Amino acid sequence: VDASQFPKGDFRAPIPVIAPGHSLGSVTDQLTGLVLTKKTPLVWFGITGTFFVLLTGLIVSLCYLLLKGIGIWGNNVPVGWAFDIINFVWWIGIGHAGTLISRFCCSSSQDWRTLDQPLRGSDDAVRVAVRAIFPLVHTGRPWLARYWLFPYPEHDGPVAELPQPADLGRLRRLHLRVRCRRCSGSSV
Amino acid sequence: VVPGRPLFYATAMPQGGFGYPLLAENHMGRPTKLEGNPDHPASLGATELFGQASVLGLYDPDRSRTILNRGEVRTWAAFQAALTPILNAQKAIGGSTLRILTEPVTSPTLTAQIHTLLESYPDTRWHQWDAVYGTTQDGAPTTQAIYKLEHADVVVSLDADFLGFGAGSVRYTKDFSSRRRMHTPEHELNRMYVVEPVPTVTGSNADHRLALKSRDVHAFAAAVASGIGANAGAAPSGALSAEAQKWAQAIATDLSAHKGKSVVIAGDRQPAAVHAIARAMNDALGNTNTTVSYTAPIAQSPADGAASLAQLVAEMNAGKVDALFILGGNPVFTAPADLNFADALGKVANRIHLGLYDDETAELCHWHIPEAHYLESWGDVRSFDGTVSLIQPLIAPLYDGRTAIEVLSTMNGKAGLAPMDIVKEHWAAQFGATGSPLRRRDGSAFTNAESFWKNALHDGFIAGTAVTSDAPTKPASPAKSAEAKTTPTAVTSQPIPTAKSGTEIVFRPDPNILDGRFANHAWLQELPKPLSKVTWDNVAYISPAHAEKLGIPVFRSGNGNQPVLEIAYQGKSVRMPVWVMPGTADDTVIVHFGYGRKRAGKVGNGVGVNAFPLRTSRAPWFDGGATVTVTSETYLIASTQNHFLMEGRNPVRVATAEEYKKDPTSIERIGQHGEPAAKADGAGKHETLSLYPPREYKGAKWGMSIDLNACTGCGVCVAACVAENNIAVVGKSQVSRSREMHWIRVDTYFDGDPTAPATYHQPLPCQQCENAPCEVVCPVAATVHSDEGLNDMVYNRCVGTRYCSNNCPYKVRRFNFMLYTDFTTPELFAQRNPDVTVRSRGVMEKCTYCVQRISHARIDAKTDGSAGIADGTIQTACEQACPADAIVFGDLNQAESRVSKAAHQERNYSLLDELGTRPRTTYLAVVRNRNAAVKPAAQG
């Protein structure tokens, strides 16, 4: 797609995103060349190490949780949810904020947004993943929750559409639809 | 045997010598649940706590399993071989250094055996000790009183917990509550006055309760007696307060107005002098033989336990005992501290112990014989009214258990007799010897001994063996004939040697584990104790005013650390966590003993504090001169109720009899919050707005009614529910995090002045709401409404989101936060009810109205071809066990069912009515029968 295909001033004409003097080849060289250096900065090891420890911590605590039960969180009968719902809502909030900003950028034709689109996409995917941990592991029997809670194809219910990672609303809508169906007692 | 069909056998549980008649449910040869024997006069179908819980004791994996000789495993034959030289040596000297120590005994067979032994060893002595039963202070009463509370309009209790404790408690609760269940506002209520130092189940049901030190009860009794002109005997020293005087006057006036229709009850822990005053009052009022009858003591060879044990210890110390047979009990742990029983025991050359556990006493004995649990035994026992119950085994002994009857039979030279034959022979001889006065229940005679035996086994008791007034209980007993059956109406002056000043220390057995005999019983450990709702520990009660003086916060919030008290008495001291209990007598500390066991088993070891070091044989129940100081230590107490005030929300609705009679609709207006309910719809009182269409119930529509006026708060419903529904035990640390699993709880509320509060109890199972908040939020449809109105739980569908529990306003749902059910101890598998799912980790559970019993009845009705299920066919476990008949379950679609009638009473109300949940379980309000002459303000 070239700007010359459009009359001058047409809003559909793409704005040049490569600085003069660059070709697709030179841009690729520059981007891929980043990892070919032998001088990895120490801070990279620091950051990677820190997050590796945190990730290991997550895995260890999830394993402990699966082995012992959610009693390890200190919940009790009047307080059925505490740590789990706060975490869940926190990550929903973060995810909503990112998507909201993205939507604003989109609707105001901020084309520079294209540049970090993949970054934000994966960012959101991570948030959704973190958020999805809690509805699953907060249940008493996560191994069955997978079966009972997740939407699955059923002739008298909604057809399962596995949601896109960044598509926030759909998972919630689907969840609500599944719930409404079950409440009305039409099946099961 | 049809698989899935339980069989029921009548038996009886011996406890403190007395029998508690039971009907045992047997699934494929294993007993799973115990109910009361509906035909037996001491039960009428209900049970108390221990009867419900004792089935777990049978399967206790920590029970002693083999005969031990100095810790080495031996056989029964080896024991018999060891016994012969001991007995031969004794025979030569007339048994002068042979002693037998038992718990109180009413068993006719065992008594006869002991007497046979005493005949062959004339100088042998028989001692009895039980830390809870049969231990008296300042003389044992010479007669036993049997009350007929259904005839009493006015009941006065002098430190007697007759509703909450003792062999007669089930029958007394039945009779007492029959006068509490008002069917109409005009119903004549009885009136109860209670004077006691410790808040008890009985005290909490009083119309008027006065907290008084134990030592002042005698003076109080004398003041009432003089008010009605009865012989009060030697005047006790010590002055009563002006308030107590006023109470005594008012009670005397009320008693005089109800001659022949009142009763005065003296407590077991009060001296003989108080019993004599109570007797004198009943005689003077003409109550004797109408509301109370006096008989010779039913326990055989009645002895004051502490005195009997003291005599034994003196002889052991003097080296006069060579062979001691301890048949049951754990005296090394429970004996009064001043006797130093363990040291004295060390001086006996041959020590033989028969017991359920390899406990503290077994450790110090040469021979230990595992005792058979009563569900594995043949035997007989008398209940509080003298009726003989037969004990028959539900299962062959799981381990190498022997009964006291077998041991004595061996000692009598009749080794090898089958346990059944020993009991059967005794009764066959009785049948023949007495010219067959034994009759069927309908009065017809038996044709032969065999038919008599079969009939007695079937019924579980021998009709016509109840004692009659002033009659000897057992004509063949030589000990009995020697005993004077006098029934003094005048008081013999009894000096009270205990201190009359200073802070009073009162000893009480723990309400659930007694003197520690149930310490290894997890159900009883976890069962909230009446009133305090403490689990897994013993505490020292003090009054709120006393707490303020000591600088202890009167109100606690949440489960937290309690301050620890140092209680010093007679040069010894014990550190115990404190519990501020409204209604405790001022300047009194109540110490519960039974905890702090060292050799109880996995469950009971090291739980709680041992209070026995403070208890002496001189004052086993109360004494002055204790000092109480607050230490800097704290101790975590797990209580299942964290708040005991109603905060104006009136979960329990209360009216006085006068108010209720004047305006029966007053109950409906109590505690209404927000919009008053829109319109009445007959069955449930109110129809509230709902988005959902009303449900139709074409068949049954189950409902429950709980009469709070009859409920005594004893907690047996909780124990019954645990046994029926395979409810897991979670342990202290989990209870302290509010994760107990009981499907029904009994909430207690204190109202009014904390020094003299009114106390109310409210059993709270799942309310089975019509508009159930839990159902609509479950994402997996694991809790659904059934077409009979039940709020069903589908365990295999539940994934444990806990959404339902969060939305439940009654907080009756229970969640398996961890793996609470024991899936690894094989002994416990056999106890479980095969009709109820055993829940695992991560599942929500709750009361189902015993849906398995409903299903059984429905299937039966279908098989029989009957149109419906008759009212009363289905009894929920809590309803069946309840001695007060406070819980009624039935079909709300049947206009004539008991539950429908209850729902139409003016007293009927729904809990948290204003939320519009339309509960299916409704309550009947408390109506107290106040006497205007007694200070009414104190009673809320």
PDB file of C-alpha atoms in Angstrom, chain B residues 565-766:
ATOM      1  CA  LEU B 565      -5.601 -17.165  84.920  1.00  0.00           C
ATOM      2  CA  GLU B 566      -3.534 -18.598  87.690  1.00  0.00           C
ATOM      3  CA  ILE B 567      -5.915 -20.319  90.067  1.00  0.00           C
ATOM      4  CA  ALA B 568      -4.332 -21.141  93.403  1.00  0.00           C
ATOM      5  CA  TYR B 569      -6.112 -23.291  95.933  1.00  0.00           C
ATOM      6  CA  GLN B 570      -4.834 -25.255  98.924  1.00  0.00           C
ATOM      7  CA  GLY B 571      -1.229 -24.605  98.039  1.00  0.00           C
ATOM      8  CA  LYS B 572      -1.539 -25.820  94.479  1.00  0.00           C
ATOM      9  CA  SER B 573      -2.057 -23.805  91.367  1.00  0.00           C
ATOM     10  CA  VAL B 574      -3.142 -24.347  87.816  1.00  0.00           C
ATOM     11  CA  ARG B 575      -2.973 -22.018  84.852  1.00  0.00           C
ATOM     12  CA  MET B 576      -6.110 -22.002  82.776  1.00  0.00           C
ATOM     13  CA  PRO B 577      -7.568 -19.789  80.052  1.00  0.00           C
ATOM     14  CA  VAL B 578     -10.409 -17.610  81.265  1.00  0.00           C
ATOM     15  CA  TRP B 579     -13.910 -17.373  79.854  1.00  0.00           C
ATOM     16  CA  VAL B 580     -16.108 -14.504  80.947  1.00  0.00           C
ATOM     17  CA  MET B 581     -19.487 -16.151  81.300  1.00  0.00           C
ATOM     18  CA  PRO B 582     -22.544 -14.001  81.933  1.00  0.00           C
ATOM     19  CA  GLY B 583     -24.622 -15.400  84.761  1.00  0.00           C
ATOM     20  CA  THR B 584     -21.748 -16.849  86.748  1.00  0.00           C
ATOM     21  CA  ALA B 585     -21.939 -16.126  90.456  1.00  0.00           C
ATOM     22  CA  ASP B 586     -19.679 -13.259  91.474  1.00  0.00           C
ATOM     23  CA  ASP B 587     -16.332 -13.946  93.068  1.00  0.00           C
ATOM     24  CA  THR B 588     -16.507 -17.524  91.868  1.00  0.00           C
ATOM     25  CA  VAL B 589     -14.227 -19.365  89.509  1.00  0.00           C
ATOM     26  CA  ILE B 590     -15.586 -22.443  87.779  1.00  0.00           C
ATOM     27  CA  VAL B 591     -12.968 -24.970  86.808  1.00  0.00           C
ATOM     28  CA  HIS B 592     -13.767 -27.726  84.329  1.00  0.00           C
ATOM     29  CA  PHE B 593     -11.776 -30.897  84.782  1.00  0.00           C
ATOM     30  CA  GLY B 594     -11.174 -33.779  82.394  1.00  0.00           C
ATOM     31  CA  TYR B 595      -8.631 -32.206  80.067  1.00  0.00           C
ATOM     32  CA  GLY B 596      -4.861 -32.457  80.050  1.00  0.00           C
ATOM     33  CA  ARG B 597      -4.696 -36.208  79.459  1.00  0.00           C
ATOM     34  CA  LYS B 598      -1.289 -37.704  78.738  1.00  0.00           C
ATOM     35  CA  ARG B 599      -2.304 -41.191  77.588  1.00  0.00           C
ATOM     36  CA  ALA B 600      -5.693 -40.688  76.010  1.00  0.00           C
ATOM     37  CA  GLY B 601      -4.768 -41.427  72.418  1.00  0.00           C
ATOM     38  CA  LYS B 602      -3.956 -39.504  69.267  1.00  0.00           C
ATOM     39  CA  VAL B 603      -6.915 -37.163  69.612  1.00  0.00           C
ATOM     40  CA  GLY B 604      -6.886 -36.411  73.309  1.00  0.00           C
ATOM     41  CA  ASN B 605      -3.239 -36.340  74.281  1.00  0.00           C
ATOM     42  CA  GLY B 606      -2.082 -32.999  75.594  1.00  0.00           C
ATOM     43  CA  VAL B 607      -5.351 -31.225  74.825  1.00  0.00           C
ATOM     44  CA  GLY B 608      -6.382 -28.622  77.404  1.00  0.00           C
ATOM     45  CA  VAL B 609      -5.288 -28.143  80.975  1.00  0.00           C
ATOM     46  CA  ASN B 610      -5.461 -30.719  83.751  1.00  0.00           C
ATOM     47  CA  ALA B 611      -7.508 -29.287  86.610  1.00  0.00           C
ATOM     48  CA  PHE B 612      -7.441 -32.421  88.774  1.00  0.00           C
ATOM     49  CA  PRO B 613      -4.410 -31.223  90.784  1.00  0.00           C
ATOM     50  CA  LEU B 614      -6.766 -28.718  92.433  1.00  0.00           C
ATOM     51  CA  ARG B 615      -9.532 -31.136  93.309  1.00  0.00           C
ATOM     52  CA  THR B 616      -9.513 -32.704  96.740  1.00  0.00           C
ATOM     53  CA  SER B 617     -11.548 -35.478  98.297  1.00  0.00           C
ATOM     54  CA  ARG B 618     -12.685 -33.071 101.005  1.00  0.00           C
ATOM     55  CA  ALA B 619     -14.251 -30.647  98.536  1.00  0.00           C
ATOM     56  CA  PRO B 620     -14.795 -32.358  95.207  1.00  0.00           C
ATOM     57  CA  TRP B 621     -17.377 -29.835  94.051  1.00  0.00           C
ATOM     58  CA  PHE B 622     -16.850 -26.459  95.706  1.00  0.00           C
ATOM     59  CA  ASP B 623     -14.872 -24.650  98.328  1.00  0.00           C
ATOM     60  CA  GLY B 624     -13.833 -21.147  99.342  1.00  0.00           C
ATOM     61  CA  GLY B 625     -10.371 -19.763  99.667  1.00  0.00           C
ATOM     62  CA  ALA B 626      -9.176 -19.788  96.081  1.00  0.00           C
ATOM     63  CA  THR B 627      -7.075 -16.985  94.715  1.00  0.00           C
ATOM     64  CA  VAL B 628      -7.316 -15.904  91.116  1.00  0.00           C
ATOM     65  CA  THR B 629      -4.687 -13.789  89.415  1.00  0.00           C
ATOM     66  CA  VAL B 630      -4.240 -12.773  85.819  1.00  0.00           C
ATOM     67  CA  THR B 631      -0.985 -13.823  84.200  1.00  0.00           C
ATOM     68  CA  SER B 632       0.668 -12.264  81.186  1.00  0.00           C
ATOM     69  CA  GLU B 633       0.173 -15.467  79.205  1.00  0.00           C
ATOM     70  CA  THR B 634      -2.510 -15.890  76.595  1.00  0.00           C
ATOM     71  CA  TYR B 635      -4.033 -19.007  75.094  1.00  0.00           C
ATOM     72  CA  LEU B 636      -5.913 -19.583  71.869  1.00  0.00           C
ATOM     73  CA  ILE B 637      -9.463 -20.783  72.395  1.00  0.00           C
ATOM     74  CA  ALA B 638     -11.535 -22.002  69.472  1.00  0.00           C
ATOM     75  CA  SER B 639     -15.171 -21.098  69.928  1.00  0.00           C
ATOM     76  CA  THR B 640     -17.813 -21.533  67.262  1.00  0.00           C
ATOM     77  CA  GLN B 641     -19.763 -18.459  68.261  1.00  0.00           C
ATOM     78  CA  ASN B 642     -18.004 -15.124  68.421  1.00  0.00           C
ATOM     79  CA  HIS B 643     -20.811 -12.874  69.420  1.00  0.00           C
ATOM     80  CA  PHE B 644     -23.484 -13.586  71.986  1.00  0.00           C
ATOM     81  CA  LEU B 645     -25.673 -10.483  71.822  1.00  0.00           C
ATOM     82  CA  MET B 646     -28.691 -10.037  69.589  1.00  0.00           C
ATOM     83  CA  GLU B 647     -27.900  -6.359  68.853  1.00  0.00           C
ATOM     84  CA  GLY B 648     -31.572  -5.493  68.522  1.00  0.00           C
ATOM     85  CA  ARG B 649     -32.086  -7.779  65.540  1.00  0.00           C
ATOM     86  CA  ASN B 650     -34.015 -10.355  67.554  1.00  0.00           C
ATOM     87  CA  PRO B 651     -33.069 -13.583  65.828  1.00  0.00           C
ATOM     88  CA  VAL B 652     -34.782 -15.113  68.853  1.00  0.00           C
ATOM     89  CA  ARG B 653     -38.137 -13.542  69.509  1.00  0.00           C
ATOM     90  CA  VAL B 654     -39.207 -13.483  73.112  1.00  0.00           C
ATOM     91  CA  ALA B 655     -42.407 -12.546  74.863  1.00  0.00           C
ATOM     92  CA  THR B 656     -43.703 -13.051  78.351  1.00  0.00           C
ATOM     93  CA  ALA B 657     -46.664 -15.336  78.857  1.00  0.00           C
ATOM     94  CA  GLU B 658     -48.810 -12.358  79.820  1.00  0.00           C
ATOM     95  CA  GLU B 659     -47.902 -10.306  76.783  1.00  0.00           C
ATOM     96  CA  TYR B 660     -48.450 -13.239  74.505  1.00  0.00           C
ATOM     97  CA  LYS B 661     -51.809 -14.083  75.962  1.00  0.00           C
ATOM     98  CA  LYS B 662     -52.924 -10.460  75.740  1.00  0.00           C
ATOM     99  CA  ASP B 663     -51.744  -9.968  72.178  1.00  0.00           C
ATOM    100  CA  PRO B 664     -50.740 -13.128  70.303  1.00  0.00           C
ATOM    101  CA  THR B 665     -49.741 -11.084  67.250  1.00  0.00           C
ATOM    102  CA  SER B 666     -47.014  -9.350  69.243  1.00  0.00           C
ATOM    103  CA  ILE B 667     -44.476 -11.990  68.158  1.00  0.00           C
ATOM    104  CA  GLU B 668     -44.903 -11.001  64.546  1.00  0.00           C
ATOM    105  CA  ARG B 669     -43.911  -7.421  65.260  1.00  0.00           C
ATOM    106  CA  ILE B 670     -40.748  -8.195  67.213  1.00  0.00           C
ATOM    107  CA  GLY B 671     -37.546  -7.546  65.389  1.00  0.00           C
ATOM    108  CA  GLN B 672     -39.044  -6.396  62.110  1.00  0.00           C
ATOM    109  CA  HIS B 673     -36.584  -4.445  60.056  1.00  0.00           C
ATOM    110  CA  GLY B 674     -37.302  -2.569  56.863  1.00  0.00           C
ATOM    111  CA  GLU B 675     -40.594  -2.987  55.088  1.00  0.00           C
ATOM    112  CA  PRO B 676     -43.064  -5.137  56.929  1.00  0.00           C
ATOM    113  CA  ALA B 677     -44.029  -8.206  54.963  1.00  0.00           C
ATOM    114  CA  ALA B 678     -46.749  -7.548  52.412  1.00  0.00           C
ATOM    115  CA  LYS B 679     -49.460 -10.100  52.893  1.00  0.00           C
ATOM    116  CA  ALA B 680     -50.171 -13.298  54.696  1.00  0.00           C
ATOM    117  CA  ASP B 681     -50.390 -16.474  52.662  1.00  0.00           C
ATOM    118  CA  GLY B 682     -51.356 -19.036  55.231  1.00  0.00           C
ATOM    119  CA  ALA B 683     -48.568 -21.581  55.440  1.00  0.00           C
ATOM    120  CA  GLY B 684     -45.457 -19.471  55.460  1.00  0.00           C
ATOM    121  CA  LYS B 685     -46.623 -16.224  56.932  1.00  0.00           C
ATOM    122  CA  HIS B 686     -45.428 -13.767  54.366  1.00  0.00           C
ATOM    123  CA  GLU B 687     -45.313 -13.471  50.638  1.00  0.00           C
ATOM    124  CA  THR B 688     -42.558 -11.213  49.511  1.00  0.00           C
ATOM    125  CA  LEU B 689     -41.845  -9.906  46.069  1.00  0.00           C
ATOM    126  CA  SER B 690     -39.820 -12.147  43.834  1.00  0.00           C
ATOM    127  CA  LEU B 691     -38.905 -12.099  40.169  1.00  0.00           C
ATOM    128  CA  TYR B 692     -39.279 -15.840  40.021  1.00  0.00           C
ATOM    129  CA  PRO B 693     -42.675 -17.426  39.523  1.00  0.00           C
ATOM    130  CA  PRO B 694     -43.991 -19.201  42.629  1.00  0.00           C
ATOM    131  CA  ARG B 695     -43.236 -22.901  42.685  1.00  0.00           C
ATOM    132  CA  GLU B 696     -45.934 -25.478  42.884  1.00  0.00           C
ATOM    133  CA  TYR B 697     -45.637 -28.572  45.020  1.00  0.00           C
ATOM    134  CA  LYS B 698     -47.956 -31.320  43.952  1.00  0.00           C
ATOM    135  CA  GLY B 699     -46.574 -33.980  46.263  1.00  0.00           C
ATOM    136  CA  ALA B 700     -44.889 -33.333  49.539  1.00  0.00           C
ATOM    137  CA  LYS B 701     -43.632 -29.950  50.657  1.00  0.00           C
ATOM    138  CA  TRP B 702     -41.188 -30.590  53.451  1.00  0.00           C
ATOM    139  CA  GLY B 703     -40.811 -28.184  56.305  1.00  0.00           C
ATOM    140  CA  MET B 704     -39.425 -27.959  59.785  1.00  0.00           C
ATOM    141  CA  SER B 705     -40.499 -26.165  62.895  1.00  0.00           C
ATOM    142  CA  ILE B 706     -38.197 -25.534  65.834  1.00  0.00           C
ATOM    143  CA  ASP B 707     -39.818 -24.647  69.131  1.00  0.00           C
ATOM    144  CA  LEU B 708     -37.399 -22.338  70.890  1.00  0.00           C
ATOM    145  CA  ASN B 709     -39.487 -22.505  74.024  1.00  0.00           C
ATOM    146  CA  ALA B 710     -38.919 -26.251  74.297  1.00  0.00           C
ATOM    147  CA  CYS B 711     -35.278 -26.272  73.147  1.00  0.00           C
ATOM    148  CA  THR B 712     -32.936 -26.534  76.102  1.00  0.00           C
ATOM    149  CA  GLY B 713     -29.740 -25.897  74.154  1.00  0.00           C
ATOM    150  CA  CYS B 714     -28.170 -29.222  75.070  1.00  0.00           C
ATOM    151  CA  GLY B 715     -26.639 -29.736  71.616  1.00  0.00           C
ATOM    152  CA  VAL B 716     -27.594 -33.376  71.125  1.00  0.00           C
ATOM    153  CA  CYS B 717     -29.023 -32.443  67.708  1.00  0.00           C
ATOM    154  CA  VAL B 718     -25.525 -31.498  66.594  1.00  0.00           C
ATOM    155  CA  ALA B 719     -24.102 -34.832  67.745  1.00  0.00           C
ATOM    156  CA  ALA B 720     -26.931 -36.732  66.058  1.00  0.00           C
ATOM    157  CA  CYS B 721     -26.334 -34.861  62.826  1.00  0.00           C
ATOM    158  CA  VAL B 722     -22.623 -35.609  62.924  1.00  0.00           C
ATOM    159  CA  ALA B 723     -23.293 -39.314  63.391  1.00  0.00           C
ATOM    160  CA  GLU B 724     -25.988 -39.527  60.730  1.00  0.00           C
ATOM    161  CA  ASN B 725     -24.373 -37.443  58.026  1.00  0.00           C
ATOM    162  CA  ASN B 726     -20.715 -38.527  58.159  1.00  0.00           C
ATOM    163  CA  ILE B 727     -19.624 -35.044  59.164  1.00  0.00           C
ATOM    164  CA  ALA B 728     -15.897 -34.644  59.417  1.00  0.00           C
ATOM    165  CA  VAL B 729     -13.959 -33.414  62.406  1.00  0.00           C
ATOM    166  CA  VAL B 730     -11.623 -30.531  61.598  1.00  0.00           C
ATOM    167  CA  GLY B 731      -9.610 -29.986  64.772  1.00  0.00           C
ATOM    168  CA  LYS B 732      -8.909 -26.989  66.942  1.00  0.00           C
ATOM    169  CA  SER B 733      -6.816 -24.969  64.518  1.00  0.00           C
ATOM    170  CA  GLN B 734      -9.526 -25.166  61.875  1.00  0.00           C
ATOM    171  CA  VAL B 735     -12.340 -24.379  64.318  1.00  0.00           C
ATOM    172  CA  SER B 736     -10.407 -21.313  65.417  1.00  0.00           C
ATOM    173  CA  ARG B 737     -10.525 -20.228  61.764  1.00  0.00           C
ATOM    174  CA  SER B 738     -14.333 -20.708  61.725  1.00  0.00           C
ATOM    175  CA  ARG B 739     -14.207 -23.783  59.544  1.00  0.00           C
ATOM    176  CA  GLU B 740     -16.168 -26.242  61.673  1.00  0.00           C
ATOM    177  CA  MET B 741     -18.338 -28.566  59.599  1.00  0.00           C
ATOM    178  CA  HIS B 742     -21.444 -29.043  61.779  1.00  0.00           C
ATOM    179  CA  TRP B 743     -24.554 -28.803  59.646  1.00  0.00           C
ATOM    180  CA  ILE B 744     -26.649 -27.650  62.550  1.00  0.00           C
ATOM    181  CA  ARG B 745     -25.436 -25.311  65.222  1.00  0.00           C
ATOM    182  CA  VAL B 746     -27.045 -24.087  68.403  1.00  0.00           C
ATOM    183  CA  ASP B 747     -26.612 -20.354  68.780  1.00  0.00           C
ATOM    184  CA  THR B 748     -26.832 -18.940  72.273  1.00  0.00           C
ATOM    185  CA  TYR B 749     -27.821 -15.381  73.030  1.00  0.00           C
ATOM    186  CA  PHE B 750     -27.555 -13.505  76.286  1.00  0.00           C
ATOM    187  CA  ASP B 751     -29.975 -10.693  76.864  1.00  0.00           C
ATOM    188  CA  GLY B 752     -30.225  -8.044  79.533  1.00  0.00           C
ATOM    189  CA  ASP B 753     -27.991  -7.483  82.531  1.00  0.00           C
ATOM    190  CA  PRO B 754     -24.781  -9.537  82.119  1.00  0.00           C
ATOM    191  CA  THR B 755     -24.821 -10.484  85.791  1.00  0.00           C
ATOM    192  CA  ALA B 756     -28.306 -11.988  85.485  1.00  0.00           C
ATOM    193  CA  PRO B 757     -28.886 -12.476  81.784  1.00  0.00           C
ATOM    194  CA  ALA B 758     -31.769 -14.156  80.086  1.00  0.00           C
ATOM    195  CA  THR B 759     -30.368 -16.918  77.892  1.00  0.00           C
ATOM    196  CA  TYR B 760     -31.879 -18.211  74.680  1.00  0.00           C
ATOM    197  CA  HIS B 761     -30.854 -21.032  72.400  1.00  0.00           C
ATOM    198  CA  GLN B 762     -31.488 -21.302  68.700  1.00  0.00           C
ATOM    199  CA  PRO B 763     -30.686 -24.447  66.742  1.00  0.00           C
ATOM    200  CA  LEU B 764     -29.836 -23.376  63.212  1.00  0.00           C
ATOM    201  CA  PRO B 765     -29.807 -25.924  60.402  1.00  0.00           C
ATOM    202  CA  CYS B 766     -30.134 -24.940  56.735  1.00  0.00           C
TER     203      CYS B 766
END
